[in-house]
C-alpha cells in the first residue's frame, strides 16, 4: 500500500508512517527528558539537528553512489522518495552531527542516550510499518500458511515480524521490564535486544 490518493495528490504512505512515528517518538523522548531531569529544549534541538543532518547526508551519499543519474537530473535531489536515501550514510551523518551538538551543549552522554531510548524504540515500530507499506525488507520465499504474496512469490512476512518484535522491545523499554541501575545501561539494553531481533529476522 505505497500510495493513498487524496484528490489530485498521491500521499506516500511509507513516508507518512515515518513522519507519524517520528512525531510520537519525540513525545516519548520529551516525557523521558522530564523524568531524567534533562533539558527538554536541548534534547529537541539535538534530535532536529541529527535528523536534518542525517537526511542531507543520506541523500548526498546516495547521490554520490548514483552520480550519473543526478548529473542528468539535478532536481531529483529534492525528491521526497525515501528510496533515494542511503540508510547507513544518513545514520552516520546524523549521529555525528547530534554528537557534536550534544558535546557543544555539554549534555551528559549516558543520560542523554537513556533519554532518547524510548523514542528510538518506538521509531523502530514505525520503520517496520513503513517497510510493510512499501514492500521493502521483504522476506524469503516460503510455503508456510501465513506467507504473504509479494513480488511474484509467497514470502515470509518479515515486515510483520519486524514490527511485532519492535513493539515487544518498545514495551520492554517503556515499562522498564529489565532493571537498569546505571546511566546509559538502558540504551545499551535496547541496542542489545534490537540486535538480537535483527539477527532473528
PDB file of C-alpha atoms in Angstrom:
ATOM      1  CA  UNK A   1       0.000   0.000   0.000  1.00  0.00           C
ATOM      2  CA  UNK A   2       2.643   2.536  -1.080  1.00  0.00           C
ATOM      3  CA  UNK A   3       0.294   5.380  -2.057  1.00  0.00           C
ATOM      4  CA  UNK A   4      -3.014   6.865  -0.978  1.00  0.00           C
ATOM      5  CA  UNK A   5      -4.861   9.095  -3.407  1.00  0.00           C
ATOM      6  CA  UNK A   6      -6.247  12.277  -1.864  1.00  0.00           C
ATOM      7  CA  UNK A   7      -7.960  14.162  -4.678  1.00  0.00           C
ATOM      8  CA  UNK A   8      -5.246  15.068  -7.190  1.00  0.00           C
ATOM      9  CA  UNK A   9      -2.460  14.196  -4.724  1.00  0.00           C
ATOM     10  CA  UNK A  10      -0.705  10.916  -4.032  1.00  0.00           C
ATOM     11  CA  UNK A  11       0.411  10.550  -0.423  1.00  0.00           C
ATOM     12  CA  UNK A  12       3.444   8.337   0.115  1.00  0.00           C
ATOM     13  CA  UNK A  13       2.222   6.046   2.877  1.00  0.00           C
ATOM     14  CA  UNK A  14       5.685   4.770   3.956  1.00  0.00           C
ATOM     15  CA  UNK A  15       6.863   8.356   4.404  1.00  0.00           C
ATOM     16  CA  UNK A  16       3.666   9.236   6.273  1.00  0.00           C
ATOM     17  CA  UNK A  17       4.224   6.278   8.631  1.00  0.00           C
ATOM     18  CA  UNK A  18       7.762   7.505   9.344  1.00  0.00           C
ATOM     19  CA  UNK A  19       6.583  11.081   9.991  1.00  0.00           C
ATOM     20  CA  UNK A  20       3.851   9.955  12.389  1.00  0.00           C
ATOM     21  CA  UNK A  21       6.343   7.627  14.078  1.00  0.00           C
ATOM     22  CA  UNK A  22       8.831  10.483  14.417  1.00  0.00           C
ATOM     23  CA  UNK A  23       6.216  12.780  15.944  1.00  0.00           C
ATOM     24  CA  UNK A  24       5.173  10.182  18.523  1.00  0.00           C
ATOM     25  CA  UNK A  25       8.811   9.248  19.199  1.00  0.00           C
ATOM     26  CA  UNK A  26       9.657  12.849  20.070  1.00  0.00           C
ATOM     27  CA  UNK A  27       6.747  12.956  22.531  1.00  0.00           C
ATOM     28  CA  UNK A  28       8.140   9.868  24.309  1.00  0.00           C
ATOM     29  CA  UNK A  29      11.597  11.454  24.402  1.00  0.00           C
ATOM     30  CA  UNK A  30      10.186  14.661  25.901  1.00  0.00           C
ATOM     31  CA  UNK A  31       8.474  12.715  28.689  1.00  0.00           C
ATOM     32  CA  UNK A  32      11.654  10.774  29.377  1.00  0.00           C
ATOM     33  CA  UNK A  33      13.682  14.012  29.453  1.00  0.00           C
ATOM     34  CA  UNK A  34      11.476  15.318  32.261  1.00  0.00           C
ATOM     35  CA  UNK A  35      11.870  12.134  34.322  1.00  0.00           C
ATOM     36  CA  UNK A  36      15.676  12.210  33.845  1.00  0.00           C
ATOM     37  CA  UNK A  37      15.860  15.970  34.544  1.00  0.00           C
ATOM     38  CA  UNK A  38      17.365  16.708  31.159  1.00  0.00           C
ATOM     39  CA  UNK A  39      16.886  19.976  29.308  1.00  0.00           C
ATOM     40  CA  UNK A  40      13.936  19.206  27.031  1.00  0.00           C
ATOM     41  CA  UNK A  41      14.710  22.036  24.592  1.00  0.00           C
ATOM     42  CA  UNK A  42      18.332  20.955  24.191  1.00  0.00           C
ATOM     43  CA  UNK A  43      17.218  17.376  23.584  1.00  0.00           C
ATOM     44  CA  UNK A  44      14.684  18.527  20.976  1.00  0.00           C
ATOM     45  CA  UNK A  45      17.380  20.577  19.242  1.00  0.00           C
ATOM     46  CA  UNK A  46      19.730  17.586  19.284  1.00  0.00           C
ATOM     47  CA  UNK A  47      17.036  15.495  17.568  1.00  0.00           C
ATOM     48  CA  UNK A  48      16.335  18.237  14.998  1.00  0.00           C
ATOM     49  CA  UNK A  49      19.985  18.737  14.103  1.00  0.00           C
ATOM     50  CA  UNK A  50      20.571  14.993  13.960  1.00  0.00           C
ATOM     51  CA  UNK A  51      17.557  14.399  11.698  1.00  0.00           C
ATOM     52  CA  UNK A  52      18.321  17.314   9.403  1.00  0.00           C
ATOM     53  CA  UNK A  53      21.976  16.308   9.102  1.00  0.00           C
ATOM     54  CA  UNK A  54      21.054  12.658   8.672  1.00  0.00           C
ATOM     55  CA  UNK A  55      18.590  13.310   5.846  1.00  0.00           C
ATOM     56  CA  UNK A  56      21.051  15.537   3.992  1.00  0.00           C
ATOM     57  CA  UNK A  57      23.864  13.021   4.481  1.00  0.00           C
ATOM     58  CA  UNK A  58      21.645  10.151   3.327  1.00  0.00           C
ATOM     59  CA  UNK A  59      20.625  11.977   0.145  1.00  0.00           C
ATOM     60  CA  UNK A  60      24.132  13.244  -0.697  1.00  0.00           C
ATOM     61  CA  UNK A  61      25.765   9.855  -0.197  1.00  0.00           C
ATOM     62  CA  UNK A  62      23.051   8.176  -2.271  1.00  0.00           C
ATOM     63  CA  UNK A  63      23.540  10.806  -4.987  1.00  0.00           C
ATOM     64  CA  UNK A  64      27.292  10.185  -4.928  1.00  0.00           C
ATOM     65  CA  UNK A  65      26.668   6.468  -5.450  1.00  0.00           C
ATOM     66  CA  UNK A  66      24.467   7.201  -8.484  1.00  0.00           C
ATOM     67  CA  UNK A  67      26.193  10.374  -9.681  1.00  0.00           C
ATOM     68  CA  UNK A  68      25.420   9.829 -13.378  1.00  0.00           C
ATOM     69  CA  UNK A  69      21.668   9.853 -12.717  1.00  0.00           C
ATOM     70  CA  UNK A  70      21.772  13.057 -10.685  1.00  0.00           C
ATOM     71  CA  UNK A  71      24.043  14.806 -13.195  1.00  0.00           C
ATOM     72  CA  UNK A  72      21.375  14.465 -15.851  1.00  0.00           C
ATOM     73  CA  UNK A  73      18.563  15.477 -13.463  1.00  0.00           C
ATOM     74  CA  UNK A  74      19.919  17.541 -10.518  1.00  0.00           C
ATOM     75  CA  UNK A  75      16.416  18.491  -9.315  1.00  0.00           C
ATOM     76  CA  UNK A  76      15.801  14.867  -8.331  1.00  0.00           C
ATOM     77  CA  UNK A  77      17.969  15.643  -5.286  1.00  0.00           C
ATOM     78  CA  UNK A  78      14.837  17.323  -3.890  1.00  0.00           C
ATOM     79  CA  UNK A  79      12.687  14.198  -4.331  1.00  0.00           C
ATOM     80  CA  UNK A  80      10.630  13.146  -1.308  1.00  0.00           C
ATOM     81  CA  UNK A  81      11.157   9.463  -2.082  1.00  0.00           C
ATOM     82  CA  UNK A  82      12.520   7.501   0.876  1.00  0.00           C
ATOM     83  CA  UNK A  83      14.065   5.015  -1.572  1.00  0.00           C
ATOM     84  CA  UNK A  84      16.635   7.588  -2.709  1.00  0.00           C
ATOM     85  CA  UNK A  85      18.421   7.674   0.642  1.00  0.00           C
ATOM     86  CA  UNK A  86      21.495   5.874   1.932  1.00  0.00           C
ATOM     87  CA  UNK A  87      20.401   4.473   5.334  1.00  0.00           C
ATOM     88  CA  UNK A  88      23.893   3.914   6.707  1.00  0.00           C
ATOM     89  CA  UNK A  89      25.163   7.229   5.360  1.00  0.00           C
ATOM     90  CA  UNK A  90      22.245   9.046   6.955  1.00  0.00           C
ATOM     91  CA  UNK A  91      22.708   7.205  10.234  1.00  0.00           C
ATOM     92  CA  UNK A  92      26.407   8.046  10.453  1.00  0.00           C
ATOM     93  CA  UNK A  93      25.882  11.664   9.406  1.00  0.00           C
ATOM     94  CA  UNK A  94      23.000  12.177  11.835  1.00  0.00           C
ATOM     95  CA  UNK A  95      24.870  10.611  14.758  1.00  0.00           C
ATOM     96  CA  UNK A  96      27.972  12.716  14.059  1.00  0.00           C
ATOM     97  CA  UNK A  97      26.036  15.989  13.956  1.00  0.00           C
ATOM     98  CA  UNK A  98      23.916  15.107  17.015  1.00  0.00           C
ATOM     99  CA  UNK A  99      27.043  14.113  18.959  1.00  0.00           C
ATOM    100  CA  UNK A 100      28.767  17.370  18.026  1.00  0.00           C
ATOM    101  CA  UNK A 101      25.718  19.400  19.141  1.00  0.00           C
ATOM    102  CA  UNK A 102      25.430  17.469  22.418  1.00  0.00           C
ATOM    103  CA  UNK A 103      29.141  17.986  23.082  1.00  0.00           C
ATOM    104  CA  UNK A 104      28.848  21.732  22.475  1.00  0.00           C
ATOM    105  CA  UNK A 105      25.809  21.944  24.757  1.00  0.00           C
ATOM    106  CA  UNK A 106      27.560  19.828  27.437  1.00  0.00           C
ATOM    107  CA  UNK A 107      24.726  17.295  27.536  1.00  0.00           C
ATOM    108  CA  UNK A 108      25.648  14.273  29.703  1.00  0.00           C
ATOM    109  CA  UNK A 109      26.240  11.454  27.225  1.00  0.00           C
ATOM    110  CA  UNK A 110      24.836   8.481  29.138  1.00  0.00           C
ATOM    111  CA  UNK A 111      21.740  10.235  30.458  1.00  0.00           C
ATOM    112  CA  UNK A 112      21.073  11.703  27.003  1.00  0.00           C
ATOM    113  CA  UNK A 113      21.240   8.240  25.416  1.00  0.00           C
ATOM    114  CA  UNK A 114      18.813   6.956  28.064  1.00  0.00           C
ATOM    115  CA  UNK A 115      16.508   9.884  27.303  1.00  0.00           C
ATOM    116  CA  UNK A 116      16.499   9.052  23.596  1.00  0.00           C
ATOM    117  CA  UNK A 117      15.899   5.319  24.110  1.00  0.00           C
ATOM    118  CA  UNK A 118      12.056   5.233  24.342  1.00  0.00           C
ATOM    119  CA  UNK A 119      11.768   7.370  21.219  1.00  0.00           C
ATOM    120  CA  UNK A 120      14.250   5.248  19.298  1.00  0.00           C
ATOM    121  CA  UNK A 121      12.403   2.091  20.370  1.00  0.00           C
ATOM    122  CA  UNK A 122       9.070   3.491  19.162  1.00  0.00           C
ATOM    123  CA  UNK A 123      10.568   4.684  15.887  1.00  0.00           C
ATOM    124  CA  UNK A 124      11.654   1.117  15.163  1.00  0.00           C
ATOM    125  CA  UNK A 125       7.937   0.229  15.106  1.00  0.00           C
ATOM    126  CA  UNK A 126       7.336   2.990  12.553  1.00  0.00           C
ATOM    127  CA  UNK A 127      10.165   1.641  10.387  1.00  0.00           C
ATOM    128  CA  UNK A 128       8.519  -1.799  10.381  1.00  0.00           C
ATOM    129  CA  UNK A 129       5.159  -0.300   9.372  1.00  0.00           C
ATOM    130  CA  UNK A 130       6.892   1.733   6.661  1.00  0.00           C
ATOM    131  CA  UNK A 131       8.514  -1.424   5.278  1.00  0.00           C
ATOM    132  CA  UNK A 132       5.137  -3.170   5.271  1.00  0.00           C
ATOM    133  CA  UNK A 133       3.506  -0.318   3.337  1.00  0.00           C
ATOM    134  CA  UNK A 134       6.332  -0.015   0.804  1.00  0.00           C
ATOM    135  CA  UNK A 135       7.002  -3.733   0.329  1.00  0.00           C
ATOM    136  CA  UNK A 136      10.685  -3.230   1.198  1.00  0.00           C
ATOM    137  CA  UNK A 137      12.641  -5.523   3.540  1.00  0.00           C
ATOM    138  CA  UNK A 138      10.639  -8.450   2.178  1.00  0.00           C
ATOM    139  CA  UNK A 139      11.158 -11.992   3.371  1.00  0.00           C
ATOM    140  CA  UNK A 140      12.482 -15.130   1.737  1.00  0.00           C
ATOM    141  CA  UNK A 141      10.199 -17.365  -0.359  1.00  0.00           C
ATOM    142  CA  UNK A 142       8.301 -19.856   1.796  1.00  0.00           C
ATOM    143  CA  UNK A 143       5.299 -22.159   1.843  1.00  0.00           C
ATOM    144  CA  UNK A 144       4.242 -21.562   5.460  1.00  0.00           C
ATOM    145  CA  UNK A 145       0.474 -20.954   5.911  1.00  0.00           C
ATOM    146  CA  UNK A 146       0.973 -17.333   6.977  1.00  0.00           C
ATOM    147  CA  UNK A 147       3.051 -16.444   3.895  1.00  0.00           C
ATOM    148  CA  UNK A 148       2.356 -13.121   2.165  1.00  0.00           C
ATOM    149  CA  UNK A 149       2.207 -12.896  -1.628  1.00  0.00           C
ATOM    150  CA  UNK A 150       4.669 -10.198  -2.606  1.00  0.00           C
ATOM    151  CA  UNK A 151       6.934  -9.608  -5.608  1.00  0.00           C
ATOM    152  CA  UNK A 152       5.685 -12.653  -7.542  1.00  0.00           C
ATOM    153  CA  UNK A 153       6.111 -15.198  -4.754  1.00  0.00           C
ATOM    154  CA  UNK A 154       4.802 -16.302  -1.362  1.00  0.00           C
ATOM    155  CA  UNK A 155       7.187 -14.859   1.206  1.00  0.00           C
ATOM    156  CA  UNK A 156       7.762 -14.683   4.924  1.00  0.00           C
ATOM    157  CA  UNK A 157       6.023 -11.513   6.204  1.00  0.00           C
ATOM    158  CA  UNK A 158       9.333 -10.235   7.576  1.00  0.00           C
ATOM    159  CA  UNK A 159       7.902  -6.715   7.863  1.00  0.00           C
ATOM    160  CA  UNK A 160       5.289  -8.054  10.308  1.00  0.00           C
ATOM    161  CA  UNK A 161       7.994  -9.922  12.244  1.00  0.00           C
ATOM    162  CA  UNK A 162      10.000  -6.706  12.371  1.00  0.00           C
ATOM    163  CA  UNK A 163       7.040  -4.626  13.562  1.00  0.00           C
ATOM    164  CA  UNK A 164       5.972  -7.170  16.194  1.00  0.00           C
ATOM    165  CA  UNK A 165       9.472  -7.537  17.644  1.00  0.00           C
ATOM    166  CA  UNK A 166       9.900  -3.751  17.685  1.00  0.00           C
ATOM    167  CA  UNK A 167       6.612  -3.477  19.596  1.00  0.00           C
ATOM    168  CA  UNK A 168       7.815  -6.044  22.145  1.00  0.00           C
ATOM    169  CA  UNK A 169      11.136  -4.212  22.555  1.00  0.00           C
ATOM    170  CA  UNK A 170       9.376  -0.867  22.961  1.00  0.00           C
ATOM    171  CA  UNK A 171       7.117  -2.365  25.644  1.00  0.00           C
ATOM    172  CA  UNK A 172      10.139  -3.761  27.493  1.00  0.00           C
ATOM    173  CA  UNK A 173      11.951  -0.404  27.286  1.00  0.00           C
ATOM    174  CA  UNK A 174       8.931   1.732  28.150  1.00  0.00           C
ATOM    175  CA  UNK A 175       7.819  -0.362  31.133  1.00  0.00           C
ATOM    176  CA  UNK A 176      11.422  -0.787  32.358  1.00  0.00           C
ATOM    177  CA  UNK A 177      10.956  -4.567  32.487  1.00  0.00           C
ATOM    178  CA  UNK A 178      14.737  -5.051  32.605  1.00  0.00           C
ATOM    179  CA  UNK A 179      16.320  -3.133  35.519  1.00  0.00           C
ATOM    180  CA  UNK A 180      18.971  -0.557  34.549  1.00  0.00           C
ATOM    181  CA  UNK A 181      20.903   0.557  37.604  1.00  0.00           C
ATOM    182  CA  UNK A 182      23.463   2.766  35.873  1.00  0.00           C
ATOM    183  CA  UNK A 183      23.210   5.727  33.446  1.00  0.00           C
ATOM    184  CA  UNK A 184      23.415   4.586  29.832  1.00  0.00           C
ATOM    185  CA  UNK A 185      22.582   0.964  30.634  1.00  0.00           C
ATOM    186  CA  UNK A 186      19.015   1.281  29.359  1.00  0.00           C
ATOM    187  CA  UNK A 187      20.312   2.395  25.966  1.00  0.00           C
ATOM    188  CA  UNK A 188      22.793  -0.496  25.858  1.00  0.00           C
ATOM    189  CA  UNK A 189      19.980  -2.937  26.679  1.00  0.00           C
ATOM    190  CA  UNK A 190      17.881  -1.504  23.836  1.00  0.00           C
ATOM    191  CA  UNK A 191      20.759  -1.880  21.363  1.00  0.00           C
ATOM    192  CA  UNK A 192      21.397  -5.464  22.544  1.00  0.00           C
ATOM    193  CA  UNK A 193      17.803  -6.721  22.246  1.00  0.00           C
ATOM    194  CA  UNK A 194      17.361  -4.879  18.921  1.00  0.00           C
ATOM    195  CA  UNK A 195      20.478  -6.611  17.579  1.00  0.00           C
ATOM    196  CA  UNK A 196      19.144  -9.994  18.678  1.00  0.00           C
ATOM    197  CA  UNK A 197      15.812  -9.255  16.958  1.00  0.00           C
ATOM    198  CA  UNK A 198      17.619  -8.212  13.787  1.00  0.00           C
ATOM    199  CA  UNK A 199      19.675 -11.423  13.744  1.00  0.00           C
ATOM    200  CA  UNK A 200      16.468 -13.447  14.154  1.00  0.00           C
ATOM    201  CA  UNK A 201      14.742 -11.609  11.276  1.00  0.00           C
TER     202      UNK A 201
END
